[in-house]
Coordinates of C-alpha atoms in Angstrom, one line a residue:
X1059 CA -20.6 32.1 27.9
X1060 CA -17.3 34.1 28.1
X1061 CA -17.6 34.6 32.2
X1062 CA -18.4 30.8 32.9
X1063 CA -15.4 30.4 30.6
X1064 CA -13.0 32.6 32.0
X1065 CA -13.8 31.5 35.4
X1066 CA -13.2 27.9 34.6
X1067 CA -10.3 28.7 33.3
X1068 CA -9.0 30.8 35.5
X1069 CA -9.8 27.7 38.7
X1070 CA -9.3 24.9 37.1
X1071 CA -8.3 23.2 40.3
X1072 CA -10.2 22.9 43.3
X1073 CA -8.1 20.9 45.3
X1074 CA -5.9 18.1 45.8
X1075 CA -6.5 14.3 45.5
X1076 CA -7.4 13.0 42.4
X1077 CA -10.7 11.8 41.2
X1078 CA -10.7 8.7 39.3
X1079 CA -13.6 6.3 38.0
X1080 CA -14.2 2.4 39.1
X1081 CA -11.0 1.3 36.3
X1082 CA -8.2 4.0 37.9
X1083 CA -8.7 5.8 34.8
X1084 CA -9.0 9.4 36.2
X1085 CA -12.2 11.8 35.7
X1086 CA -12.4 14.5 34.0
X1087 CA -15.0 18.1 34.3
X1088 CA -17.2 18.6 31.7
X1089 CA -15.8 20.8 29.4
X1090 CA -17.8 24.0 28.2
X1091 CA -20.2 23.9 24.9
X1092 CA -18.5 25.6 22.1
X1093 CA -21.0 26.4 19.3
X1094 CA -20.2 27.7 15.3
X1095 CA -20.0 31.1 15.0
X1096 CA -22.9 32.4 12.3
X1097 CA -19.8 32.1 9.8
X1098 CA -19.8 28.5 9.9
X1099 CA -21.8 26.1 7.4
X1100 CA -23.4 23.6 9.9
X1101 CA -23.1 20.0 9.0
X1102 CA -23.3 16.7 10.0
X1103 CA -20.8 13.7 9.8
X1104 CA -22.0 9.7 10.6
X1105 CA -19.5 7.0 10.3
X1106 CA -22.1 5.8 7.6
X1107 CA -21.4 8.6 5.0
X1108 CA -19.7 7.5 1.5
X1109 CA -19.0 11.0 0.4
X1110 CA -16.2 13.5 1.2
X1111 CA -17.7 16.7 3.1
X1112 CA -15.4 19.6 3.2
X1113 CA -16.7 21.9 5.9
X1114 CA -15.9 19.1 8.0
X1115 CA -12.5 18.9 10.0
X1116 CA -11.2 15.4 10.8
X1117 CA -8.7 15.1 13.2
X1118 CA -7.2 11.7 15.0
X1119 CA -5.4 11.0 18.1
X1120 CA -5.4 7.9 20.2
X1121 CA -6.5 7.2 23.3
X1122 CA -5.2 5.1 26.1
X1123 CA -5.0 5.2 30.1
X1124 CA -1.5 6.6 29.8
X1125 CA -1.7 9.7 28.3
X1126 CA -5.9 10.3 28.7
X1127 CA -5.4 13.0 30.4
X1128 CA -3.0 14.7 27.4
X1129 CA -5.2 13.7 24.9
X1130 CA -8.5 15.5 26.7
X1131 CA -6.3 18.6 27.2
X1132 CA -5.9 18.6 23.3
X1133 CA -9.4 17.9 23.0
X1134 CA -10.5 20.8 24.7
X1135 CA -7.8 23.8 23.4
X1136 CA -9.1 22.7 19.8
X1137 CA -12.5 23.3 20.2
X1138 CA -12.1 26.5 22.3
X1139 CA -10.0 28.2 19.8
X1140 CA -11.7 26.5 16.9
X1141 CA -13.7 29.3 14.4
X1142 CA -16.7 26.3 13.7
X1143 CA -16.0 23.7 16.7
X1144 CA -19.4 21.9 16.2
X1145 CA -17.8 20.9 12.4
X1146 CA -14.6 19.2 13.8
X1147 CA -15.2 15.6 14.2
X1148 CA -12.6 13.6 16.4
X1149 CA -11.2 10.1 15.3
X1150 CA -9.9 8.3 18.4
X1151 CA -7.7 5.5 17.8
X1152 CA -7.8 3.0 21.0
X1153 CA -6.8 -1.1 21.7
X1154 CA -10.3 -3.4 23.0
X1155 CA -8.6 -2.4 26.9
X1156 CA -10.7 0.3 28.6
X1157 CA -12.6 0.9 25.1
X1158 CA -15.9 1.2 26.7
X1159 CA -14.5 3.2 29.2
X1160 CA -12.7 5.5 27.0
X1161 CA -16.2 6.1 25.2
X1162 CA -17.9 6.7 28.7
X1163 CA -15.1 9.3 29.6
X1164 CA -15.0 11.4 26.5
X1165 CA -19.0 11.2 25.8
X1166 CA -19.5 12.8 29.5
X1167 CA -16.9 15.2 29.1
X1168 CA -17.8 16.5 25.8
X1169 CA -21.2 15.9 25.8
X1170 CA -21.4 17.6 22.5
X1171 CA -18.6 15.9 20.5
X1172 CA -18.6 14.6 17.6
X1173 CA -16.4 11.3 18.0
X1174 CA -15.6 7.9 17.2
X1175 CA -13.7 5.5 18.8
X1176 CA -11.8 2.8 16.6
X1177 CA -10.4 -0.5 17.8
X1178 CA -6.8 -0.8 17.2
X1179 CA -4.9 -4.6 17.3
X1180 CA -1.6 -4.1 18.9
X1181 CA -0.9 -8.0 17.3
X1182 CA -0.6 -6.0 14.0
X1183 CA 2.6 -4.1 14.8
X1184 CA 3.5 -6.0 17.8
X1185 CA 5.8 -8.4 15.7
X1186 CA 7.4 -5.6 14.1
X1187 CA 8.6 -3.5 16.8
X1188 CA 11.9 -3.7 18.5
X1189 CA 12.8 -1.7 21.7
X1190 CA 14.1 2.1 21.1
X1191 CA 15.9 4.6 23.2
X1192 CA 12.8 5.2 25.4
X1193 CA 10.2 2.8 26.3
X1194 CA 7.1 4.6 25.9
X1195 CA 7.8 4.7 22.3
X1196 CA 7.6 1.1 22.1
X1197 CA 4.2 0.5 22.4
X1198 CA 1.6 -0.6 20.1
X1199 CA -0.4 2.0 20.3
X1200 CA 2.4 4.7 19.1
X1201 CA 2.2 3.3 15.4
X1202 CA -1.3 3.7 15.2
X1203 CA -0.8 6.5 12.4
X1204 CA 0.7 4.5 10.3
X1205 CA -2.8 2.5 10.0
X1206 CA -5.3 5.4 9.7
X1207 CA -6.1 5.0 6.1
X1208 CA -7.2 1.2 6.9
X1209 CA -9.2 2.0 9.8
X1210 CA -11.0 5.5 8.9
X1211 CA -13.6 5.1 6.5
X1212 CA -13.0 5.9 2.9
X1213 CA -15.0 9.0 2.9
X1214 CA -12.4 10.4 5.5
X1215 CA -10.3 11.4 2.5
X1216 CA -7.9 13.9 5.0
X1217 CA -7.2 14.0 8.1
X1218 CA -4.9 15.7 10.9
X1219 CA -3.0 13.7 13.1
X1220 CA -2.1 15.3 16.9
X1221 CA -0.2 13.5 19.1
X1222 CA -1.8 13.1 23.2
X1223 CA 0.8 15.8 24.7
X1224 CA -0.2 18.9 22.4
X1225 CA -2.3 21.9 22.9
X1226 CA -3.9 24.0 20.0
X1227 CA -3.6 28.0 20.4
X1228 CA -4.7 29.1 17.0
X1229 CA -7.5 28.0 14.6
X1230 CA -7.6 24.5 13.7
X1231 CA -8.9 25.3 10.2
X1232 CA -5.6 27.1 9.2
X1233 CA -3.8 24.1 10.0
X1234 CA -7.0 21.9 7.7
X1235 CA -7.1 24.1 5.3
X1236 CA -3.0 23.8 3.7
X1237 CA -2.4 23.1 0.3
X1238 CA -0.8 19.5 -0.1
X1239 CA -0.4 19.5 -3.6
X1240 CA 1.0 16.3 -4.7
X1241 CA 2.3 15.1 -1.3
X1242 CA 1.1 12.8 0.6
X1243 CA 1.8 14.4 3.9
X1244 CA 2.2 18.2 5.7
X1245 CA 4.2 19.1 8.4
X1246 CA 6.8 21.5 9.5
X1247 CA 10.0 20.3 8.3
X1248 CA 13.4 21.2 9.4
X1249 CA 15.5 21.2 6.6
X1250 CA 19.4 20.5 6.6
X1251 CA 19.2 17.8 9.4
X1252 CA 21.5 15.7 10.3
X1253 CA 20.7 12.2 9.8
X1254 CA 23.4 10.3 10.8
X1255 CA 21.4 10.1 14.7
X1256 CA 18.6 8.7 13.4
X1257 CA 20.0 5.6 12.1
X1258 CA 22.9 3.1 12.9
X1259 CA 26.5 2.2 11.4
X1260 CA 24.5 -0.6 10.1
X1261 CA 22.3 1.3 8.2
X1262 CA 25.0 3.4 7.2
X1263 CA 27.1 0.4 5.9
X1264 CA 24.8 -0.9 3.8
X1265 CA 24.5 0.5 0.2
X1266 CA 20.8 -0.9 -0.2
X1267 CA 20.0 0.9 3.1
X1268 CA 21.5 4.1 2.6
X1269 CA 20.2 4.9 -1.4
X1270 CA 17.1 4.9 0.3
X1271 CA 17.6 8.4 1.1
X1272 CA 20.0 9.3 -1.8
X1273 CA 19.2 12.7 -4.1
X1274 CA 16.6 13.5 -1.0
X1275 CA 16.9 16.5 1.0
X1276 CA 17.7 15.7 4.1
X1277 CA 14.5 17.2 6.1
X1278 CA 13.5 15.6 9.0
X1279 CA 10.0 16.1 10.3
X1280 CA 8.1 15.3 13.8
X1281 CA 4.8 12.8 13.0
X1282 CA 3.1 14.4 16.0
X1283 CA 1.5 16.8 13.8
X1284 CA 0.8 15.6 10.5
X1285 CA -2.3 16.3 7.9
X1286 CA -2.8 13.4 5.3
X1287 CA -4.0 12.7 2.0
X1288 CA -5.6 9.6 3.0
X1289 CA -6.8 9.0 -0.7
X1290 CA -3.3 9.4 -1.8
X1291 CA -1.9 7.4 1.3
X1292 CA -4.1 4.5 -0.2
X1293 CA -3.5 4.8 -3.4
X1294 CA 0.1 5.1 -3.2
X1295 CA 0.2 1.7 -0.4
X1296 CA 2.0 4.1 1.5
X1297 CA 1.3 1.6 4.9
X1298 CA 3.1 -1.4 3.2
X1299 CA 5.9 1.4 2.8
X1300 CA 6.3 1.8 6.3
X1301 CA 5.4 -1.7 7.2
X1302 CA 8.7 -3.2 4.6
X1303 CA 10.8 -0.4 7.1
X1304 CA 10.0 -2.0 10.3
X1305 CA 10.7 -5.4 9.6
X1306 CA 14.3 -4.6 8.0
X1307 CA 14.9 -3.1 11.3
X1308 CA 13.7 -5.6 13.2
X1309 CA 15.9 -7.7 11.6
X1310 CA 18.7 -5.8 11.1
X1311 CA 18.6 -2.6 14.0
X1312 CA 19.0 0.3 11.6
X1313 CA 17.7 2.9 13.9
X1314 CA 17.5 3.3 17.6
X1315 CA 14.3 5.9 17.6
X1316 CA 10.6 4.4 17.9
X1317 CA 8.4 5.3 14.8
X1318 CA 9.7 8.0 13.5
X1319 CA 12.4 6.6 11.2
X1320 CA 10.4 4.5 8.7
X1321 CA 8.8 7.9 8.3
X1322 CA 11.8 9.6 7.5
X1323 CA 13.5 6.8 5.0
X1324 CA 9.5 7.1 3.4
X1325 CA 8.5 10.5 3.1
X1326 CA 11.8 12.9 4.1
X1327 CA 11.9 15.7 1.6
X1328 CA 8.7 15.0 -0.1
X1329 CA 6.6 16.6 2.7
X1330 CA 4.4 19.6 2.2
X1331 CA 6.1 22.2 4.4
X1332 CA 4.3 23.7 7.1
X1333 CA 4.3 26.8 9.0
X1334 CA 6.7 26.3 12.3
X1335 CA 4.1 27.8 14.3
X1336 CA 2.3 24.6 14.1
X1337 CA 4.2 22.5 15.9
X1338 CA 6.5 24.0 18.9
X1339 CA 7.6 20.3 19.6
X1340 CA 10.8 19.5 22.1
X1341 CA 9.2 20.7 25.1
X1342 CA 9.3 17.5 27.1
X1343 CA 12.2 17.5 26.3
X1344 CA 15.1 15.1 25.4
X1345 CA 14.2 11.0 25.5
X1346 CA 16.3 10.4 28.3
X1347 CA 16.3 13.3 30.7
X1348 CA 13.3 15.5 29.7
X1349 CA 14.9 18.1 30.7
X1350 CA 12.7 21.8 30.3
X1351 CA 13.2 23.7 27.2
X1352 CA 12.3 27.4 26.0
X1353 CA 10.2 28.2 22.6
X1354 CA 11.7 28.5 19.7
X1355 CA 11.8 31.8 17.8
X1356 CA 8.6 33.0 16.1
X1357 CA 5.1 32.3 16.4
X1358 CA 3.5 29.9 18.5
X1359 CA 0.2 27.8 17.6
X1360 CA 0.2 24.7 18.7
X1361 CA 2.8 23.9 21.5
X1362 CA 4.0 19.8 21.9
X1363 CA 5.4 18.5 25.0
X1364 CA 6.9 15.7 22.6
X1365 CA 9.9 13.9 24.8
X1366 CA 10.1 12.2 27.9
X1367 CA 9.0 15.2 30.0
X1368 CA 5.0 15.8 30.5
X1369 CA 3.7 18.5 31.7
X1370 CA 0.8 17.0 33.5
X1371 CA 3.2 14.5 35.3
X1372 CA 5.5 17.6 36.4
X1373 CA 3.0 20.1 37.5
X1374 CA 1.4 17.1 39.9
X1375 CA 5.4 16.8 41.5
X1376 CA 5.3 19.9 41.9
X1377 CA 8.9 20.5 39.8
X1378 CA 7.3 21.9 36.4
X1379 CA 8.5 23.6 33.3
X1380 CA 8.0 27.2 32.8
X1381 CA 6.0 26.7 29.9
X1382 CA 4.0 23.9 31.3
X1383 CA 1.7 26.8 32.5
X1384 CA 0.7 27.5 28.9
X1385 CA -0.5 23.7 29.3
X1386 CA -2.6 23.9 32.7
X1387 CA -5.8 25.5 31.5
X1388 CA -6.3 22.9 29.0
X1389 CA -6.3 20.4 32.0
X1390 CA -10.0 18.7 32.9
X1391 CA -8.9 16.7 35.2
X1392 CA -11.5 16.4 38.5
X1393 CA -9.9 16.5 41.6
X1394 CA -11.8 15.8 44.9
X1395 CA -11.2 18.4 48.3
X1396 CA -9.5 16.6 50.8
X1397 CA -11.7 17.7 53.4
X1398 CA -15.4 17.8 52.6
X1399 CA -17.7 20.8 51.6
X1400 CA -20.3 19.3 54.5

């Protein structure tokens, strides 16, 4: 096991032109069975199951032609460093496009995955989006998260949310395993920020707007990496929250910055702080430039190519990052010689 590892990692890529399926979505290797150590509790999860099961990890991502290849690499560093892979059960958020595709993709490249695939409408947030800074965080599919306690089924009472340009270094179950005490939400939080970029004069203006965030720390957090107290999400309406956010600022423009604001007026300086190691985000980059960027100090385990700057997309122009090497064994995709073994 460790040698056909090793050597897959160590040649990922064969040579040259890219594979892709009948769609143009591209094709991916079959990644390498992980099993549970003799540690692990061996379960099994089915859509169909009413109660909570806490050897199980949940984590969701989406899924779409875009960033497919991101979200496989992600795939794939969690279950290789992952101490019981065969509990961690995937929850792939995904619009009707492609679906079937999408399920034919990851089924053949993780042949042993547990996984479902669930249909998201863009029609529900499409209304309630206006354009940001960068394009890419205008779509649909990007405010997924905010939905996951309506589309995972109630026994799903936590889950962790990645983001598609992320790779996992450590143990998964460290991250699962946080106390949230009475919050809703964990993630590394940088205290002391300055908020006055996230949202406009208008915002500012306005007395209603502002108390929002009045006699709140002012901590901002990246929703890349998130765990959630689903049951607590619920309970606390905390998508009609969000929701009320978006359409003020659709009306009214009171931040410039895709979804990550209504999270910020919702849950900044109530979140469950998080170890920095857990998300190493900026290394795409700014939104406009993408631009490369060094680690920051301390301990790395889980690395996020969060703004415009992919490292997939630059190591195929050949201009990469220094630390988009970190990302490259992760990467499955297939790529065909360009002149032929016969």
């Amino acid at each position: 096991m460790c040698l056909r590892l090793c050597l897959f990692l160590l040649f990922p890529i064969a040579i040259s032109s890219v594979t892709t399926t009948d769609t143009d979505l591209p094709a991916f290797r079959e990644a390498p069975a992980f099993r549970n150590g003799r540690e692990c509790f061996k379960t099994v999860w089915s859509p169909e199951d009413r109660t909570h099961n806490p050897s199980i990890i949940h984590i969701a991502m989406t899924l779409d032609a875009i960033y497919l290849r991101g979200s496989v690499a992600g795939v794939f560093s969690v279950l290789q460093h992952a101490s019981c892979p065969e509990n961690v059960v995937f929850h792939f958020i995904a619009t009707q496009r492609h679906s079937a595709d999408l399920r034919r993709i990851i089924s053949s490249t993780f042949p042993y995955l547990t996984f479902q695939i669930y249909h998201f409408d863009p029609n529900l947030v499409r209304s309630k989006i206006s354009s940001s800074i960068r394009r890419a965080l205008d779509q649909p599919l990007n405010y997924a998260r905010i939905y996951l306690a309506d589309l995972l089924s109630a026994s799903v009472r936590r889950v962790i949310y990645f983001d598609s340009d992320l790779v996992v270094v450590d143990d998964v179950a460290k991250l699962w395993g946080i106390e949230l005490g009475r919050h809703v939400v964990g993630a590394p939080e940088y205290c002391h920020a300055n908020f006055t970029h996230y949202f406009t004069s208008r915002f500012w203006s306005s007395q209603g707007y502002k108390s929002a965030l009045k006699g709140r720390k002012p901590c901002y957090f990246n929703t890349g990496v998130m765990v959630i107290d689903l049951g607590r999400w619920r309970e606390g309406r905390y998508t009609v929250k969000l929701e009320t956010w978006m359409r003020i600022q659709k009306r009214h423009r009171i931040y410039e910055l895709g979804s990550l604001p209504p999270f910020l007026l919702v849950f900044a300086g109530d979140v469950e702080p998080v170890e920095h190691r857990w998300n190493q985000h900026g290394l795409g980059g700014d939104n406009l430039e993408g631009l490369c960027r060094d680690l920051h100090p301390g301990p790395v385990s889980l690395l996020h190519w969060s703004g415009k700057g992919k490292p997939w997309l630059r190591l195929d122009s050949r201009r990469p990052c220094a630390l988009d090497s970190l990302w490259a064994p992760y990467d499955l995709l297939r790529y065909s010689p360009l002149i032929s073994d016969s």
